[in-house]
PDB file of C-alpha atoms in Angstrom:
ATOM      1  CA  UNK L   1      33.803 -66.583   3.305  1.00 61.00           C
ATOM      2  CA  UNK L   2      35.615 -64.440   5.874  1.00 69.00           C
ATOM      3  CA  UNK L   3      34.133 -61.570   6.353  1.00 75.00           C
ATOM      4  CA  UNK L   4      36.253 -58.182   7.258  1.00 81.00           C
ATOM      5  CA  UNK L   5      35.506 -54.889   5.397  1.00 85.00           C
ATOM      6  CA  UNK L   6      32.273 -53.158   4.378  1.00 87.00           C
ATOM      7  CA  UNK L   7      33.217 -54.792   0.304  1.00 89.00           C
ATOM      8  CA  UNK L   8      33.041 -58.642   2.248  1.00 88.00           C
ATOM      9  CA  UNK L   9      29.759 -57.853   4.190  1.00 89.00           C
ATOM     10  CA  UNK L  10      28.464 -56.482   1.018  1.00 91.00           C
ATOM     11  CA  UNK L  11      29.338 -59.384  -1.371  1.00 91.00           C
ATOM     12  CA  UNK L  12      27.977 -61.583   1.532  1.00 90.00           C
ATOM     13  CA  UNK L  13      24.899 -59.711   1.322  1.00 92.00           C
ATOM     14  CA  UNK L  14      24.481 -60.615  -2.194  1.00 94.00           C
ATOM     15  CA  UNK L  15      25.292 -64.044  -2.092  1.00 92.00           C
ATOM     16  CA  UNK L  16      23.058 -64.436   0.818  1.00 91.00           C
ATOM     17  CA  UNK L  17      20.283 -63.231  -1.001  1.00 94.00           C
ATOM     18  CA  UNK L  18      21.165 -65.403  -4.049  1.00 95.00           C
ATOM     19  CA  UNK L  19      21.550 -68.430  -2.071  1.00 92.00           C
ATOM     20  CA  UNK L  20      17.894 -67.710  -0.542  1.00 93.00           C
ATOM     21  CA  UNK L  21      16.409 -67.236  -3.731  1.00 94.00           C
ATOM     22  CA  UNK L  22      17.790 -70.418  -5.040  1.00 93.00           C
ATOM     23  CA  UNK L  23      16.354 -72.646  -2.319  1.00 92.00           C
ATOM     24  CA  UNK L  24      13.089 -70.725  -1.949  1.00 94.00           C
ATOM     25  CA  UNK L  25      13.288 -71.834  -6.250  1.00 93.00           C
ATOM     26  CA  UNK L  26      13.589 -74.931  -5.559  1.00 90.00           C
ATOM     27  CA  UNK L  27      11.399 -75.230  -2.539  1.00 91.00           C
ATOM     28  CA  UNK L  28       8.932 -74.071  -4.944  1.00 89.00           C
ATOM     29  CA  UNK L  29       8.122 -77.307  -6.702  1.00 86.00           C
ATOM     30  CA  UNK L  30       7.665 -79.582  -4.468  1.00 86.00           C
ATOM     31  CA  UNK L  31       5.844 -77.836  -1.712  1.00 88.00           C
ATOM     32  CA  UNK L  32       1.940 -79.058  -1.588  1.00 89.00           C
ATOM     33  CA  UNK L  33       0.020 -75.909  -1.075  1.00 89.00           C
ATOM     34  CA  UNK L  34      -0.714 -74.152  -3.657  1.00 90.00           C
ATOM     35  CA  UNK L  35       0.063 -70.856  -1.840  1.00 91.00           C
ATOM     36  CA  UNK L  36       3.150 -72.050  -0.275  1.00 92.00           C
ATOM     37  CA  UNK L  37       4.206 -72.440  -3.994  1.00 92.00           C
ATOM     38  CA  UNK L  38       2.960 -69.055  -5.386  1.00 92.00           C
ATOM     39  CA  UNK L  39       4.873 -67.125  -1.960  1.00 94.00           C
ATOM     40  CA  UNK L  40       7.483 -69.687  -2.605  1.00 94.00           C
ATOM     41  CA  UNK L  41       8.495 -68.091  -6.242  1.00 94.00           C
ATOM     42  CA  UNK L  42       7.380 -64.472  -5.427  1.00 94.00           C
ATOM     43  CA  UNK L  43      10.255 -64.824  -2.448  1.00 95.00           C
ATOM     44  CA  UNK L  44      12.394 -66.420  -4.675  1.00 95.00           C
ATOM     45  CA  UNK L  45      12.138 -63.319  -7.664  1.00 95.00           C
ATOM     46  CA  UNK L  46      11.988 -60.861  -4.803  1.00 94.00           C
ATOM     47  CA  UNK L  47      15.628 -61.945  -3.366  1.00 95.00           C
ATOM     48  CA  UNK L  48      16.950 -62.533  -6.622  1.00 96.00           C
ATOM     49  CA  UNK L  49      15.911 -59.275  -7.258  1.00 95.00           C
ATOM     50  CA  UNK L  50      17.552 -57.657  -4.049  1.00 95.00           C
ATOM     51  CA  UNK L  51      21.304 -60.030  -5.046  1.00 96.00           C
ATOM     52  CA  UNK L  52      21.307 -57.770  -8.008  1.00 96.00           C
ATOM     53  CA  UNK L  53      20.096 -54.759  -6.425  1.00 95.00           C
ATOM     54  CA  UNK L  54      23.015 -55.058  -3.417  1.00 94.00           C
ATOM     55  CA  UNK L  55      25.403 -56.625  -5.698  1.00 92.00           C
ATOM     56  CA  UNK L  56      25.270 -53.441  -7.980  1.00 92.00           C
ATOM     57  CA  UNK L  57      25.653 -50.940  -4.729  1.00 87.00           C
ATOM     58  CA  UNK L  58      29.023 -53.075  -4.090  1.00 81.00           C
ATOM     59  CA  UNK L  59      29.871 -52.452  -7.578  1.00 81.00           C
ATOM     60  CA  UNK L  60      29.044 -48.657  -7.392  1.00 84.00           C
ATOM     61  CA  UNK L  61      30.590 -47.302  -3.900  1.00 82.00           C
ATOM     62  CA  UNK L  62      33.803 -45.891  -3.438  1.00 76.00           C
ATOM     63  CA  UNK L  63      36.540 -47.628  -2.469  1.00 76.00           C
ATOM     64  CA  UNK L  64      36.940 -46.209   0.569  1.00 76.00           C
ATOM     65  CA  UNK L  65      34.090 -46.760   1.804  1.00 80.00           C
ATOM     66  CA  UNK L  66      34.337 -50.715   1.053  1.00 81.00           C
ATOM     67  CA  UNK L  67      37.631 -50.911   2.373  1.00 82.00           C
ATOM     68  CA  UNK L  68      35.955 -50.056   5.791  1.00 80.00           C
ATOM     69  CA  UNK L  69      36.743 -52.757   9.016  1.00 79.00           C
ATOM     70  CA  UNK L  70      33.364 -54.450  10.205  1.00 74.00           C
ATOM     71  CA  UNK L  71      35.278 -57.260  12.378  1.00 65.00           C
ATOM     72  CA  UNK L  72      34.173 -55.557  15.751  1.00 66.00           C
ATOM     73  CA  UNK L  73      30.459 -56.306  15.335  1.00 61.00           C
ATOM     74  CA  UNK L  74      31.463 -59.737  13.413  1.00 62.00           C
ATOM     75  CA  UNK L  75      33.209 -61.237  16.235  1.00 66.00           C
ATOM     76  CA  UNK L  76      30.537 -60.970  18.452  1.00 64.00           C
ATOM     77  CA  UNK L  77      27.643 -61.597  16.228  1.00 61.00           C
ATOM     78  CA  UNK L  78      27.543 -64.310  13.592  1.00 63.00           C
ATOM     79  CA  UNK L  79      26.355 -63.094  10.002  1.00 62.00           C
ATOM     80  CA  UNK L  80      22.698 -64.658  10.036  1.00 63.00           C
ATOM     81  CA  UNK L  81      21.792 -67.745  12.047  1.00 57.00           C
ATOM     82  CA  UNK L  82      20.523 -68.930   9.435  1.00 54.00           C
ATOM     83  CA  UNK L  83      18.684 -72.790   8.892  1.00 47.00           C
ATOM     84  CA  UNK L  84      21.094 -75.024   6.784  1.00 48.00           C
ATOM     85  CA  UNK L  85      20.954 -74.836   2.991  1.00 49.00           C
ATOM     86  CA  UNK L  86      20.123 -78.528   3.248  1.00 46.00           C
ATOM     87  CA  UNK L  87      16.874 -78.006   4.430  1.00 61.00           C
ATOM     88  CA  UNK L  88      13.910 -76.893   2.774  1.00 76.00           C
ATOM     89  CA  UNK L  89      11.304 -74.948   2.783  1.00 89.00           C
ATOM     90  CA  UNK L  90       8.986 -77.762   1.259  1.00 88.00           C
ATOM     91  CA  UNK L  91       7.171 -78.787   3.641  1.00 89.00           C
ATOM     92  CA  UNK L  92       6.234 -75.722   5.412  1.00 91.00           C
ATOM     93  CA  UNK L  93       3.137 -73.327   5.486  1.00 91.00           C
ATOM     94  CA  UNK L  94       3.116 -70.254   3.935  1.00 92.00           C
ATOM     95  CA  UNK L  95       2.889 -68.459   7.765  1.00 91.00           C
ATOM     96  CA  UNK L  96       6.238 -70.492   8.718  1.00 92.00           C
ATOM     97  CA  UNK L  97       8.079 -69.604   5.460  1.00 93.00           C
ATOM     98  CA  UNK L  98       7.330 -65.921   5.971  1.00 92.00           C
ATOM     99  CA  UNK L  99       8.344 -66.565   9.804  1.00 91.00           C
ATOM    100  CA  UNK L 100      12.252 -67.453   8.631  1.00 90.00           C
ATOM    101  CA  UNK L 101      12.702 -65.688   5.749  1.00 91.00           C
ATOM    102  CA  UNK L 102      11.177 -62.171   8.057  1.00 92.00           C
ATOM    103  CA  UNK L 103      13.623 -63.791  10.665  1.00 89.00           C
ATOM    104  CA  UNK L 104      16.798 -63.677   8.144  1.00 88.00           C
ATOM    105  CA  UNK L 105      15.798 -60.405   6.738  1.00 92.00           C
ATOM    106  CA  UNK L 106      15.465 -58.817  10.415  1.00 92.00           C
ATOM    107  CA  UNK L 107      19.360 -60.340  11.195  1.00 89.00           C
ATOM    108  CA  UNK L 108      20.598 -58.393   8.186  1.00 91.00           C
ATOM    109  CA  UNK L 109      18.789 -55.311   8.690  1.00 94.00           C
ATOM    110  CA  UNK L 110      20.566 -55.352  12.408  1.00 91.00           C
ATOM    111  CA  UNK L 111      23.645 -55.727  10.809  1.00 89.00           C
ATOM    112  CA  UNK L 112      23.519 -52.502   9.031  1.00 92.00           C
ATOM    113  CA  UNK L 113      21.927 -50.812  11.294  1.00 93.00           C
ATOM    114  CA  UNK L 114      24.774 -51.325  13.770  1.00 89.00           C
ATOM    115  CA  UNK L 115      26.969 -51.000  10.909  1.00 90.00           C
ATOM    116  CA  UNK L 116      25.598 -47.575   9.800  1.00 92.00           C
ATOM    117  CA  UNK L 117      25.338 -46.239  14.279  1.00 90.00           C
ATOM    118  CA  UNK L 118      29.594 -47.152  13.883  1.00 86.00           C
ATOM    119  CA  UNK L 119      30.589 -45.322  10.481  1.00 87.00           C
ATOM    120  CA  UNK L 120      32.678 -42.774  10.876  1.00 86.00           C
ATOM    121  CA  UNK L 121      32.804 -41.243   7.277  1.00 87.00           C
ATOM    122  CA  UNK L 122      30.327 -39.412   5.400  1.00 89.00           C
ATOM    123  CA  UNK L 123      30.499 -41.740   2.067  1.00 89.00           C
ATOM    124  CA  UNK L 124      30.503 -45.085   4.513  1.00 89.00           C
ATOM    125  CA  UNK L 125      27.214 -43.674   6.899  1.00 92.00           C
ATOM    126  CA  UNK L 126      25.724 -42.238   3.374  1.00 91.00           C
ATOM    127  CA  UNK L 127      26.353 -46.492   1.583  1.00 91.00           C
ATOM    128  CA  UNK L 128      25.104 -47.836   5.302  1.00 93.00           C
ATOM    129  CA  UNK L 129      22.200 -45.399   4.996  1.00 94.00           C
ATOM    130  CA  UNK L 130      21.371 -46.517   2.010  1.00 93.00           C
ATOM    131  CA  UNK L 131      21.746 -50.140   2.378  1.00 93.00           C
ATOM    132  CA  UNK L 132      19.648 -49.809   5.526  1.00 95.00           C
ATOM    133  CA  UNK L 133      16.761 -48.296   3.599  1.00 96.00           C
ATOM    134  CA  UNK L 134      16.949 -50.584   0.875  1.00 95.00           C
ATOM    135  CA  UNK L 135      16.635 -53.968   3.197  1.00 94.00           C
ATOM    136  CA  UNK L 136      13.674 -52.322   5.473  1.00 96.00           C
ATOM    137  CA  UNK L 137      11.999 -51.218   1.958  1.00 95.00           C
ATOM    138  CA  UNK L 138      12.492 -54.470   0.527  1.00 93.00           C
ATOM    139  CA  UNK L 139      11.445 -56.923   4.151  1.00 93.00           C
ATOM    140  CA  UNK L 140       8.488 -54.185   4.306  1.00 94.00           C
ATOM    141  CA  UNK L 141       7.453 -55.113   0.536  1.00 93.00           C
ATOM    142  CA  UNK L 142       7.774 -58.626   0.418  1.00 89.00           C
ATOM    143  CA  UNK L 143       5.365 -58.967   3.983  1.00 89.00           C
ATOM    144  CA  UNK L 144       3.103 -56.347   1.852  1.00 90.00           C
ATOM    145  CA  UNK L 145       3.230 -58.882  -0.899  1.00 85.00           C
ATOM    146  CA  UNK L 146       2.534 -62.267   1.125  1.00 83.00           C
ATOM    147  CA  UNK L 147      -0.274 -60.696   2.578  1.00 84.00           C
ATOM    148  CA  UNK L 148      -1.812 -59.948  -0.787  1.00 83.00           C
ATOM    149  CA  UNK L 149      -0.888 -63.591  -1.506  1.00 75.00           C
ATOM    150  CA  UNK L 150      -2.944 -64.602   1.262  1.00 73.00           C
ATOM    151  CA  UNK L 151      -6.145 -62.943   0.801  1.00 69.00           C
ATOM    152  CA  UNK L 152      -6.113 -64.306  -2.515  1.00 65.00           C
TER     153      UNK L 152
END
């Protein structure tokens, strides 16, 4: 997907999100641990959960704001460096699967954090804002959740 305008990164987003979910679902299975598998499918609802959440902001904003150029900070940054979708999260421990997934959550959160420190309009800074909040709230909840996951 080429990414250009604030509507691309934003349907990126969401797909992202989807795509994670999917593989952290099917992870799920065949993992070993027992808590691998339960932080395995509370990851997976969670980003499921945040697709919908972004892919209803896209769906909501003004169309001015999504018609916004992001190429500057995309030409020198790639998306996420993420792990390839043919890998899996399987045969990892519930300490490494929190270490990528934290990891992919962090590169996004830079993204619109840069994003938001370059908007120039009101209604883009007030969607970056917003979009901001939303992936800090939602990296801080799922570590608060894994932890609880943990102790259990």
């Amino acid at each position: 997907m080429q990414v250009e305008t604030l509507d691309d990164v934003l349907k990126w987003t969401s797909d992202y999100h989807q795509s994670l979910a999917d593989r952290l679902d099917h992870s799920s299975g065949n993992n070993e641990s027992e808590r691998a598998r339960l932080l395995l499918d509370y990851l997976s609802k969670h980003e499921a959960s945040l697709a919908r959440t972004v892919h209803e902001s896209e769906r909501t904003a003004e169309g001015k704001s999504l018609n916004t150029w992001c190429y500057e900070y995309l030409e020198k940054h790639q998306l996420v460096q993420r792990i390839h979708f043919d890998e899996s999260f399987s045969n990892l421990n519930p300490a490494q699967i929190m270490d990528i997934v934290t990891d992919q959550h962090n590169q996004i959160i830079e993204l619109y954090r840069y994003l938001y420190s370059r908007a120039n309009f009101p209604e883009t800074k007030s969607l970056l804002g917003a979009l901001l909040e939303l992936e800090q709230h939602e990296a801080m909840q799922m570590m608060q959740g894994a932890n609880r996951l943990q102790d259990i």
